[in-house]
């Protein structure tokens, strides 16, 4: 029986990490989006939301009791200490939920891939068999972000400059994929990496 893997997918904004998603799906790999999980764990009624209110005050809530993300970000990112407090509340819950989804995938005979921009910063790489960073040229990333989010070049560069540089990922990732060329070039490069691990594209087990 083939070993079941947990791949950690990361990289800076605009690098095109989502281009891997269909390739992973074709190779019986369940895709776990940690950004979505981070939203789930702070929904009303979840313990993490209560802990955030205790830490940062009720001003982080909307009138309907949901989390006001921009307000929380403005408070929590104002200092390293507050940012660490935010991460200490949210990241362990995301990790627990990710582990549950990994177990579900493996029980169905599927590999799993964790898509996490903060894979290393949050320690999620400890859940993974192999970490893969997707990188791209800064100018191309800038154009992608501007088109994707409908923002100015200045705003796009602000986001890029707030994240680690390429060397950060080179030092930490087990493998690096470059996504600055054509879609076909990226697919060929990704297949050379994925096929020996996950096998060729095939139908999912029933």
Coordinates of N, CA, C and O in Angstrom, one line a residue, residues 6 21 30-35 37 97-103 105 112-116:
X6 N 1.4 14.0 3.9 CA 0.8 15.3 4.3 C 1.8 16.4 3.7 O 3.0 16.5 4.2
X21 N -3.6 23.3 -6.7 CA -4.8 22.6 -6.2 C -5.4 21.6 -7.1 O -5.6 20.4 -6.7
X30 N -6.4 15.5 -0.6 CA -7.4 16.4 0.0 C -6.7 17.7 0.3 O -5.6 17.8 0.9
X31 N -7.3 18.8 -0.2 CA -6.7 20.2 0.0 C -7.3 20.8 1.2 O -8.5 20.9 1.3
X32 N -6.5 21.2 2.2 CA -6.9 21.9 3.4 C -6.5 23.3 3.4 O -5.3 23.6 3.5
X33 N -7.4 24.2 3.4 CA -7.1 25.7 3.3 C -7.1 26.2 4.7 O -8.1 26.4 5.4
X34 N -5.9 26.6 5.3 CA -5.8 27.0 6.6 C -6.4 28.4 6.8 O -6.8 28.8 8.0
X35 N -6.5 29.2 5.8 CA -7.2 30.5 5.9 C -8.7 30.3 6.2 O -9.3 31.0 7.0
X37 N -9.9 27.6 7.6 CA -10.0 27.0 9.0 C -9.9 28.1 10.0 O -10.6 28.1 11.1
X97 N -7.9 21.4 14.1 CA -8.8 21.1 13.0 C -8.2 20.6 11.8 O -8.7 19.6 11.2
X98 N -7.0 21.1 11.4 CA -6.3 20.5 10.3 C -5.9 19.0 10.5 O -6.1 18.2 9.6
X99 N -5.5 18.7 11.7 CA -5.2 17.3 12.0 C -6.4 16.4 11.9 O -6.3 15.3 11.4
X100 N -7.5 16.9 12.3 CA -8.8 16.1 12.2 C -9.1 15.9 10.7 O -9.5 14.7 10.3
X101 N -8.9 16.9 9.9 CA -9.2 16.7 8.4 C -8.1 15.8 7.8 O -8.5 15.1 6.8
X102 N -6.9 15.9 8.2 CA -5.9 15.0 7.7 C -6.2 13.5 8.1 O -6.1 12.7 7.2
X103 N -6.6 13.3 9.3 CA -7.0 12.0 9.7 C -8.2 11.5 8.8 O -8.2 10.3 8.4
X105 N -9.0 12.4 5.8 CA -8.5 12.1 4.5 C -7.7 10.8 4.4 O -8.0 9.9 3.5
X112 N -3.1 14.3 1.9 CA -3.6 15.6 2.4 C -2.5 16.7 2.1 O -1.3 16.4 2.1
X113 N -3.0 17.9 1.8 CA -2.1 19.0 1.5 C -2.7 20.2 2.3 O -3.8 20.5 2.2
X114 N -1.8 20.8 3.2 CA -2.2 22.0 4.0 C -1.7 23.2 3.3 O -0.5 23.4 3.1
X115 N -2.6 24.1 2.8 CA -2.3 25.3 2.2 C -2.2 26.4 3.4 O -3.3 26.8 3.9
X116 N -1.0 26.8 3.7 CA -0.9 27.8 4.8 C 0.2 28.8 4.5 O 1.4 28.5 4.5

